[in-house]
């Protein structure tokens, strides 16, 4: 079983839709949670970084962490065609230093 | 302020040859990480280095792979006697303090073994 599970999609939505992306994990030691965006042929770019449980909002993006359910989410409001990319969740435990465990990534297309 | 620089962007090697991938971290960053992304898979951690030290190599294959981050110059990921299964995108990231949320990734080197 993978430590981090993420539906690879692909996910296709119309412009302006609310997008929900999710990951589940099995390692209860994970305390740091991140969402990265990766455009084709580019490196991952950090979107959101949260520690432990709770919500964090940044512009059109909201990250949620539910440690009791081992479930994290990224919501994108008013989605734009420029949001079309692969979204990767990543996690880290205190004992693992800064080593990240990534999900497989969800490919998102926002259609104009 | 240049980002994390990786070169070459694309590398083609025949089976049995050596591949050398270079990574220059962002200015002021002394922590370097290498990740590998196989087709249709997420990024997998390989190694974490600071200047002249390997901090965590738990993700490195036991044979043929090595990494270094010398006092001067870029970090190097070296793959000896490459095989087709080594074909992947290799990403380098750097951070100033070693915290998990402080990474900046480069654009990667795409290795193709023919």
PDB file of C-alpha atoms in Angstrom:
ATOM      1  CA  UNK A   1       0.000   0.000   0.000  1.00  0.00           C
ATOM      2  CA  UNK A   2       1.281   3.451  -0.883  1.00  0.00           C
ATOM      3  CA  UNK A   3       1.859   5.867   1.986  1.00  0.00           C
ATOM      4  CA  UNK A   4       0.069   8.626   0.058  1.00  0.00           C
ATOM      5  CA  UNK A   5      -2.857   7.984  -2.292  1.00  0.00           C
ATOM      6  CA  UNK A   6      -4.007  10.521  -4.843  1.00  0.00           C
ATOM      7  CA  UNK A   7      -6.476  10.027  -7.673  1.00  0.00           C
ATOM      8  CA  UNK A   8      -4.480  10.683 -10.875  1.00  0.00           C
ATOM      9  CA  UNK A   9      -7.554  11.878 -12.772  1.00  0.00           C
ATOM     10  CA  UNK A  10      -7.614  13.328 -15.348  1.00  0.00           C
ATOM     11  CA  UNK A  11     -10.056  15.931 -14.065  1.00  0.00           C
ATOM     12  CA  UNK A  12     -11.703  18.314 -16.530  1.00  0.00           C
ATOM     13  CA  UNK A  13     -13.830  21.280 -15.403  1.00  0.00           C
ATOM     14  CA  UNK A  14     -15.277  24.413 -17.034  1.00  0.00           C
ATOM     15  CA  UNK A  15     -13.760  27.796 -16.322  1.00  0.00           C
ATOM     16  CA  UNK A  16     -15.114  29.303 -13.103  1.00  0.00           C
ATOM     17  CA  UNK A  17     -15.809  25.957 -11.425  1.00  0.00           C
ATOM     18  CA  UNK A  18     -14.722  25.071  -7.911  1.00  0.00           C
ATOM     19  CA  UNK A  19     -12.121  22.318  -8.015  1.00  0.00           C
ATOM     20  CA  UNK A  20     -11.569  19.862  -5.172  1.00  0.00           C
ATOM     21  CA  UNK A  21      -8.369  17.813  -5.061  1.00  0.00           C
ATOM     22  CA  UNK A  22      -7.719  15.234  -2.365  1.00  0.00           C
ATOM     23  CA  UNK A  23      -5.121  12.928  -0.883  1.00  0.00           C
ATOM     24  CA  UNK A  24      -5.297  10.255   1.771  1.00  0.00           C
ATOM     25  CA  UNK A  25      -2.359   8.929   3.711  1.00  0.00           C
ATOM     26  CA  UNK A  26      -1.555   6.070   6.043  1.00  0.00           C
ATOM     27  CA  UNK A  27       1.388   7.358   8.075  1.00  0.00           C
ATOM     28  CA  UNK A  28       0.044   9.046  11.217  1.00  0.00           C
ATOM     29  CA  UNK A  29       3.469  10.642  11.792  1.00  0.00           C
ATOM     30  CA  UNK A  30       3.001  13.063   8.891  1.00  0.00           C
ATOM     31  CA  UNK A  31       2.728  16.599  10.257  1.00  0.00           C
ATOM     32  CA  UNK A  32       3.716  18.847   7.352  1.00  0.00           C
ATOM     33  CA  UNK A  33       1.422  18.995   4.334  1.00  0.00           C
ATOM     34  CA  UNK A  34       2.052  20.683   1.017  1.00  0.00           C
ATOM     35  CA  UNK A  35       0.412  21.150  -2.364  1.00  0.00           C
ATOM     36  CA  UNK A  36       2.543  21.659  -5.446  1.00  0.00           C
ATOM     37  CA  UNK A  37       1.537  22.637  -8.970  1.00  0.00           C
ATOM     38  CA  UNK A  38       3.526  21.234 -11.872  1.00  0.00           C
ATOM     39  CA  UNK A  39       3.156  22.465 -15.424  1.00  0.00           C
ATOM     40  CA  UNK A  40       4.214  20.175 -18.243  1.00  0.00           C
ATOM     41  CA  UNK A  41       7.994  19.879 -18.551  1.00  0.00           C
ATOM     42  CA  UNK A  42       8.542  22.083 -15.491  1.00  0.00           C
ATOM     43  CA  UNK A  43       9.510  21.547 -11.875  1.00  0.00           C
ATOM     44  CA  UNK A  44       6.925  21.527  -9.058  1.00  0.00           C
ATOM     45  CA  UNK A  45       5.988  24.909  -7.606  1.00  0.00           C
ATOM     46  CA  UNK A  46       4.856  25.202  -3.989  1.00  0.00           C
ATOM     47  CA  UNK A  47       1.269  26.426  -3.659  1.00  0.00           C
ATOM     48  CA  UNK A  48       0.305  25.784  -0.045  1.00  0.00           C
ATOM     49  CA  UNK A  49       2.109  24.636   3.097  1.00  0.00           C
ATOM     50  CA  UNK A  50       0.332  23.743   6.322  1.00  0.00           C
ATOM     51  CA  UNK A  51       1.439  22.266   9.590  1.00  0.00           C
ATOM     52  CA  UNK A  52      -0.807  19.794  11.431  1.00  0.00           C
ATOM     53  CA  UNK A  53      -4.600  20.105  11.116  1.00  0.00           C
ATOM     54  CA  UNK A  54      -6.700  23.041  10.028  1.00  0.00           C
ATOM     55  CA  UNK A  55      -7.402  25.295   7.080  1.00  0.00           C
ATOM     56  CA  UNK A  56      -5.253  27.771   5.220  1.00  0.00           C
ATOM     57  CA  UNK A  57      -6.410  30.205   2.567  1.00  0.00           C
ATOM     58  CA  UNK A  58      -4.375  32.069  -0.046  1.00  0.00           C
ATOM     59  CA  UNK A  59      -6.297  33.916  -2.706  1.00  0.00           C
ATOM     60  CA  UNK A  60      -8.347  31.416  -4.712  1.00  0.00           C
ATOM     61  CA  UNK A  61      -6.696  28.454  -2.988  1.00  0.00           C
ATOM     62  CA  UNK A  62      -7.742  26.804   0.276  1.00  0.00           C
ATOM     63  CA  UNK A  63      -5.917  23.867   1.861  1.00  0.00           C
ATOM     64  CA  UNK A  64      -7.553  21.663   4.483  1.00  0.00           C
ATOM     65  CA  UNK A  65      -5.950  19.040   6.672  1.00  0.00           C
ATOM     66  CA  UNK A  66      -7.939  16.505   8.695  1.00  0.00           C
ATOM     67  CA  UNK A  67      -5.419  14.420  10.602  1.00  0.00           C
ATOM     68  CA  UNK A  68      -8.101  12.345  12.322  1.00  0.00           C
ATOM     69  CA  UNK A  69      -9.226  11.063   8.915  1.00  0.00           C
ATOM     70  CA  UNK A  70      -5.737  11.201   7.354  1.00  0.00           C
ATOM     71  CA  UNK A  71      -7.186  13.297   4.551  1.00  0.00           C
ATOM     72  CA  UNK A  72      -6.064  16.537   2.942  1.00  0.00           C
ATOM     73  CA  UNK A  73      -7.762  18.694   0.340  1.00  0.00           C
ATOM     74  CA  UNK A  74      -7.001  21.597  -1.951  1.00  0.00           C
ATOM     75  CA  UNK A  75      -9.858  23.758  -3.208  1.00  0.00           C
ATOM     76  CA  UNK A  76      -9.498  26.107  -6.163  1.00  0.00           C
ATOM     77  CA  UNK A  77     -12.231  28.740  -6.524  1.00  0.00           C
ATOM     78  CA  UNK A  78     -13.074  30.478  -9.791  1.00  0.00           C
ATOM     79  CA  UNK A  79     -10.786  28.129 -11.702  1.00  0.00           C
ATOM     80  CA  UNK A  80      -8.950  29.557 -14.712  1.00  0.00           C
ATOM     81  CA  UNK A  81      -7.455  27.895 -17.815  1.00  0.00           C
ATOM     82  CA  UNK A  82      -4.044  28.876 -16.416  1.00  0.00           C
ATOM     83  CA  UNK A  83      -4.736  26.517 -13.491  1.00  0.00           C
ATOM     84  CA  UNK A  84      -4.475  23.573 -15.900  1.00  0.00           C
ATOM     85  CA  UNK A  85      -1.567  21.544 -14.528  1.00  0.00           C
ATOM     86  CA  UNK A  86      -0.767  18.509 -12.423  1.00  0.00           C
ATOM     87  CA  UNK A  87      -1.330  19.002  -8.689  1.00  0.00           C
ATOM     88  CA  UNK A  88       0.824  17.024  -6.283  1.00  0.00           C
ATOM     89  CA  UNK A  89       0.251  16.592  -2.581  1.00  0.00           C
ATOM     90  CA  UNK A  90       3.334  16.055  -0.419  1.00  0.00           C
ATOM     91  CA  UNK A  91       3.888  15.251   3.237  1.00  0.00           C
ATOM     92  CA  UNK A  92       6.661  15.022   5.742  1.00  0.00           C
ATOM     93  CA  UNK A  93       7.104  13.626   9.236  1.00  0.00           C
ATOM     94  CA  UNK A  94       9.125  15.244  11.981  1.00  0.00           C
ATOM     95  CA  UNK A  95      11.500  12.293  12.124  1.00  0.00           C
ATOM     96  CA  UNK A  96      12.177  12.326   8.380  1.00  0.00           C
ATOM     97  CA  UNK A  97      13.704  15.784   8.403  1.00  0.00           C
ATOM     98  CA  UNK A  98      12.790  17.497   5.185  1.00  0.00           C
ATOM     99  CA  UNK A  99      12.252  14.366   3.100  1.00  0.00           C
ATOM    100  CA  UNK A 100       8.914  14.633   1.276  1.00  0.00           C
ATOM    101  CA  UNK A 101       6.564  11.812   0.312  1.00  0.00           C
ATOM    102  CA  UNK A 102       4.519  12.740  -2.748  1.00  0.00           C
ATOM    103  CA  UNK A 103       1.216  11.565  -4.113  1.00  0.00           C
ATOM    104  CA  UNK A 104       1.046  10.505  -7.738  1.00  0.00           C
ATOM    105  CA  UNK A 105      -0.474  13.817  -8.826  1.00  0.00           C
ATOM    106  CA  UNK A 106      -3.875  14.780 -10.284  1.00  0.00           C
ATOM    107  CA  UNK A 107      -3.958  16.142 -13.819  1.00  0.00           C
ATOM    108  CA  UNK A 108      -6.392  19.069 -14.041  1.00  0.00           C
ATOM    109  CA  UNK A 109      -7.706  20.758 -17.185  1.00  0.00           C
ATOM    110  CA  UNK A 110      -9.817  23.914 -16.936  1.00  0.00           C
ATOM    111  CA  UNK A 111     -11.701  24.511 -20.171  1.00  0.00           C
ATOM    112  CA  UNK A 112     -12.448  28.072 -21.342  1.00  0.00           C
TER     113      UNK A 112
ATOM    114  CA  UNK B   1      17.891  36.037  -8.374  1.00  0.00           C
ATOM    115  CA  UNK B   2      18.233  32.919 -10.450  1.00  0.00           C
ATOM    116  CA  UNK B   3      16.283  29.891  -9.324  1.00  0.00           C
ATOM    117  CA  UNK B   4      17.566  26.359  -8.992  1.00  0.00           C
ATOM    118  CA  UNK B   5      19.536  25.624 -12.146  1.00  0.00           C
ATOM    119  CA  UNK B   6      19.737  22.123 -13.526  1.00  0.00           C
ATOM    120  CA  UNK B   7      21.683  21.007 -16.543  1.00  0.00           C
ATOM    121  CA  UNK B   8      21.473  19.523 -18.961  1.00  0.00           C
ATOM    122  CA  UNK B   9      17.717  19.811 -19.527  1.00  0.00           C
ATOM    123  CA  UNK B  10      17.748  16.690 -21.682  1.00  0.00           C
ATOM    124  CA  UNK B  11      20.290  13.890 -21.658  1.00  0.00           C
ATOM    125  CA  UNK B  12      20.412  10.829 -23.872  1.00  0.00           C
ATOM    126  CA  UNK B  13      22.671   7.961 -22.931  1.00  0.00           C
ATOM    127  CA  UNK B  14      23.171   4.482 -24.338  1.00  0.00           C
ATOM    128  CA  UNK B  15      22.860   1.525 -21.996  1.00  0.00           C
ATOM    129  CA  UNK B  16      26.062   1.070 -20.024  1.00  0.00           C
ATOM    130  CA  UNK B  17      27.184   4.701 -20.231  1.00  0.00           C
ATOM    131  CA  UNK B  18      27.438   7.136 -17.334  1.00  0.00           C
ATOM    132  CA  UNK B  19      25.055  10.013 -16.710  1.00  0.00           C
ATOM    133  CA  UNK B  20      26.021  13.132 -14.765  1.00  0.00           C
ATOM    134  CA  UNK B  21      23.297  15.522 -13.708  1.00  0.00           C
ATOM    135  CA  UNK B  22      24.177  18.921 -12.257  1.00  0.00           C
ATOM    136  CA  UNK B  23      22.290  21.170  -9.878  1.00  0.00           C
ATOM    137  CA  UNK B  24      23.192  24.670  -8.752  1.00  0.00           C
ATOM    138  CA  UNK B  25      21.035  25.693  -5.766  1.00  0.00           C
ATOM    139  CA  UNK B  26      19.538  29.102  -5.284  1.00  0.00           C
ATOM    140  CA  UNK B  27      21.860  31.728  -3.871  1.00  0.00           C
ATOM    141  CA  UNK B  28      22.005  31.392  -0.111  1.00  0.00           C
ATOM    142  CA  UNK B  29      20.616  27.831  -0.093  1.00  0.00           C
ATOM    143  CA  UNK B  30      22.881  25.213   1.422  1.00  0.00           C
ATOM    144  CA  UNK B  31      20.483  22.236   1.407  1.00  0.00           C
ATOM    145  CA  UNK B  32      20.026  20.210  -1.770  1.00  0.00           C
ATOM    146  CA  UNK B  33      17.612  17.374  -2.527  1.00  0.00           C
ATOM    147  CA  UNK B  34      17.283  15.054  -5.501  1.00  0.00           C
ATOM    148  CA  UNK B  35      14.003  13.455  -6.550  1.00  0.00           C
ATOM    149  CA  UNK B  36      13.160  11.134  -9.438  1.00  0.00           C
ATOM    150  CA  UNK B  37       9.880  11.144 -11.348  1.00  0.00           C
ATOM    151  CA  UNK B  38       9.164   8.028 -13.360  1.00  0.00           C
ATOM    152  CA  UNK B  39       6.471   8.128 -16.073  1.00  0.00           C
ATOM    153  CA  UNK B  40       2.967   8.135 -14.552  1.00  0.00           C
ATOM    154  CA  UNK B  41       4.388   8.236 -11.015  1.00  0.00           C
ATOM    155  CA  UNK B  42       4.886  10.903  -8.390  1.00  0.00           C
ATOM    156  CA  UNK B  43       8.218  12.215  -7.270  1.00  0.00           C
ATOM    157  CA  UNK B  44      10.343   9.838  -5.214  1.00  0.00           C
ATOM    158  CA  UNK B  45      12.961  11.100  -2.779  1.00  0.00           C
ATOM    159  CA  UNK B  46      16.515  10.026  -3.529  1.00  0.00           C
ATOM    160  CA  UNK B  47      19.033  11.956  -1.427  1.00  0.00           C
ATOM    161  CA  UNK B  48      19.479  15.029   0.779  1.00  0.00           C
ATOM    162  CA  UNK B  49      22.833  16.780   0.947  1.00  0.00           C
ATOM    163  CA  UNK B  50      24.478  19.746   2.541  1.00  0.00           C
ATOM    164  CA  UNK B  51      27.875  21.075   1.527  1.00  0.00           C
ATOM    165  CA  UNK B  52      30.333  18.152   1.647  1.00  0.00           C
ATOM    166  CA  UNK B  53      27.863  15.958   3.556  1.00  0.00           C
ATOM    167  CA  UNK B  54      25.230  13.387   2.667  1.00  0.00           C
ATOM    168  CA  UNK B  55      22.478  13.814   5.249  1.00  0.00           C
ATOM    169  CA  UNK B  56      19.922  11.227   4.067  1.00  0.00           C
ATOM    170  CA  UNK B  57      20.413   8.793   1.193  1.00  0.00           C
ATOM    171  CA  UNK B  58      17.608   6.419   2.118  1.00  0.00           C
ATOM    172  CA  UNK B  59      16.006   6.770  -1.330  1.00  0.00           C
ATOM    173  CA  UNK B  60      19.108   6.066  -3.388  1.00  0.00           C
ATOM    174  CA  UNK B  61      19.381   2.729  -5.183  1.00  0.00           C
ATOM    175  CA  UNK B  62      22.160   0.686  -3.589  1.00  0.00           C
ATOM    176  CA  UNK B  63      24.186   0.321  -6.740  1.00  0.00           C
ATOM    177  CA  UNK B  64      25.247   2.587  -9.621  1.00  0.00           C
ATOM    178  CA  UNK B  65      23.884   5.820  -8.086  1.00  0.00           C
ATOM    179  CA  UNK B  66      25.898   8.387  -6.154  1.00  0.00           C
ATOM    180  CA  UNK B  67      25.549  12.045  -5.241  1.00  0.00           C
ATOM    181  CA  UNK B  68      27.819  14.775  -4.010  1.00  0.00           C
ATOM    182  CA  UNK B  69      27.632  18.444  -3.084  1.00  0.00           C
ATOM    183  CA  UNK B  70      31.200  19.738  -2.931  1.00  0.00           C
ATOM    184  CA  UNK B  71      32.371  22.835  -1.105  1.00  0.00           C
ATOM    185  CA  UNK B  72      32.652  24.609  -4.448  1.00  0.00           C
ATOM    186  CA  UNK B  73      30.464  24.005  -7.466  1.00  0.00           C
ATOM    187  CA  UNK B  74      27.152  22.325  -8.171  1.00  0.00           C
ATOM    188  CA  UNK B  75      25.687  19.191  -6.712  1.00  0.00           C
ATOM    189  CA  UNK B  76      26.179  16.169  -8.969  1.00  0.00           C
ATOM    190  CA  UNK B  77      23.962  13.100  -9.304  1.00  0.00           C
ATOM    191  CA  UNK B  78      25.908  10.353 -11.015  1.00  0.00           C
ATOM    192  CA  UNK B  79      24.431   7.220 -12.517  1.00  0.00           C
ATOM    193  CA  UNK B  80      26.897   4.602 -13.695  1.00  0.00           C
ATOM    194  CA  UNK B  81      26.145   1.930 -16.291  1.00  0.00           C
ATOM    195  CA  UNK B  82      22.694   3.277 -17.045  1.00  0.00           C
ATOM    196  CA  UNK B  83      19.830   0.915 -17.886  1.00  0.00           C
ATOM    197  CA  UNK B  84      16.497   1.610 -19.603  1.00  0.00           C
ATOM    198  CA  UNK B  85      14.736   1.706 -16.234  1.00  0.00           C
ATOM    199  CA  UNK B  86      16.777   4.779 -15.290  1.00  0.00           C
ATOM    200  CA  UNK B  87      14.886   6.823 -17.899  1.00  0.00           C
ATOM    201  CA  UNK B  88      13.030   9.464 -15.887  1.00  0.00           C
ATOM    202  CA  UNK B  89      12.916  13.123 -14.958  1.00  0.00           C
ATOM    203  CA  UNK B  90      15.365  13.985 -12.187  1.00  0.00           C
ATOM    204  CA  UNK B  91      14.545  17.052 -10.125  1.00  0.00           C
ATOM    205  CA  UNK B  92      16.779  18.936  -7.804  1.00  0.00           C
ATOM    206  CA  UNK B  93      15.468  21.235  -5.075  1.00  0.00           C
ATOM    207  CA  UNK B  94      17.188  23.545  -2.622  1.00  0.00           C
ATOM    208  CA  UNK B  95      16.229  25.248   0.612  1.00  0.00           C
ATOM    209  CA  UNK B  96      17.940  27.688   2.971  1.00  0.00           C
ATOM    210  CA  UNK B  97      17.204  25.954   6.257  1.00  0.00           C
ATOM    211  CA  UNK B  98      16.255  22.345   5.565  1.00  0.00           C
ATOM    212  CA  UNK B  99      12.585  22.753   6.493  1.00  0.00           C
ATOM    213  CA  UNK B 100      10.063  20.757   4.396  1.00  0.00           C
ATOM    214  CA  UNK B 101       8.094  23.784   3.214  1.00  0.00           C
ATOM    215  CA  UNK B 102      11.103  25.726   2.023  1.00  0.00           C
ATOM    216  CA  UNK B 103      11.907  23.842  -1.152  1.00  0.00           C
ATOM    217  CA  UNK B 104      12.419  25.449  -4.545  1.00  0.00           C
ATOM    218  CA  UNK B 105      12.582  22.964  -7.394  1.00  0.00           C
ATOM    219  CA  UNK B 106      14.532  23.216 -10.604  1.00  0.00           C
ATOM    220  CA  UNK B 107      13.042  22.403 -13.997  1.00  0.00           C
ATOM    221  CA  UNK B 108      14.587  18.955 -14.046  1.00  0.00           C
ATOM    222  CA  UNK B 109      16.825  16.870 -16.260  1.00  0.00           C
ATOM    223  CA  UNK B 110      15.072  14.376 -18.488  1.00  0.00           C
ATOM    224  CA  UNK B 111      17.231  11.311 -18.920  1.00  0.00           C
ATOM    225  CA  UNK B 112      16.519   8.933 -21.762  1.00  0.00           C
ATOM    226  CA  UNK B 113      18.432   5.670 -21.970  1.00  0.00           C
ATOM    227  CA  UNK B 114      18.440   4.086 -25.414  1.00  0.00           C
TER     228      UNK B 114
END
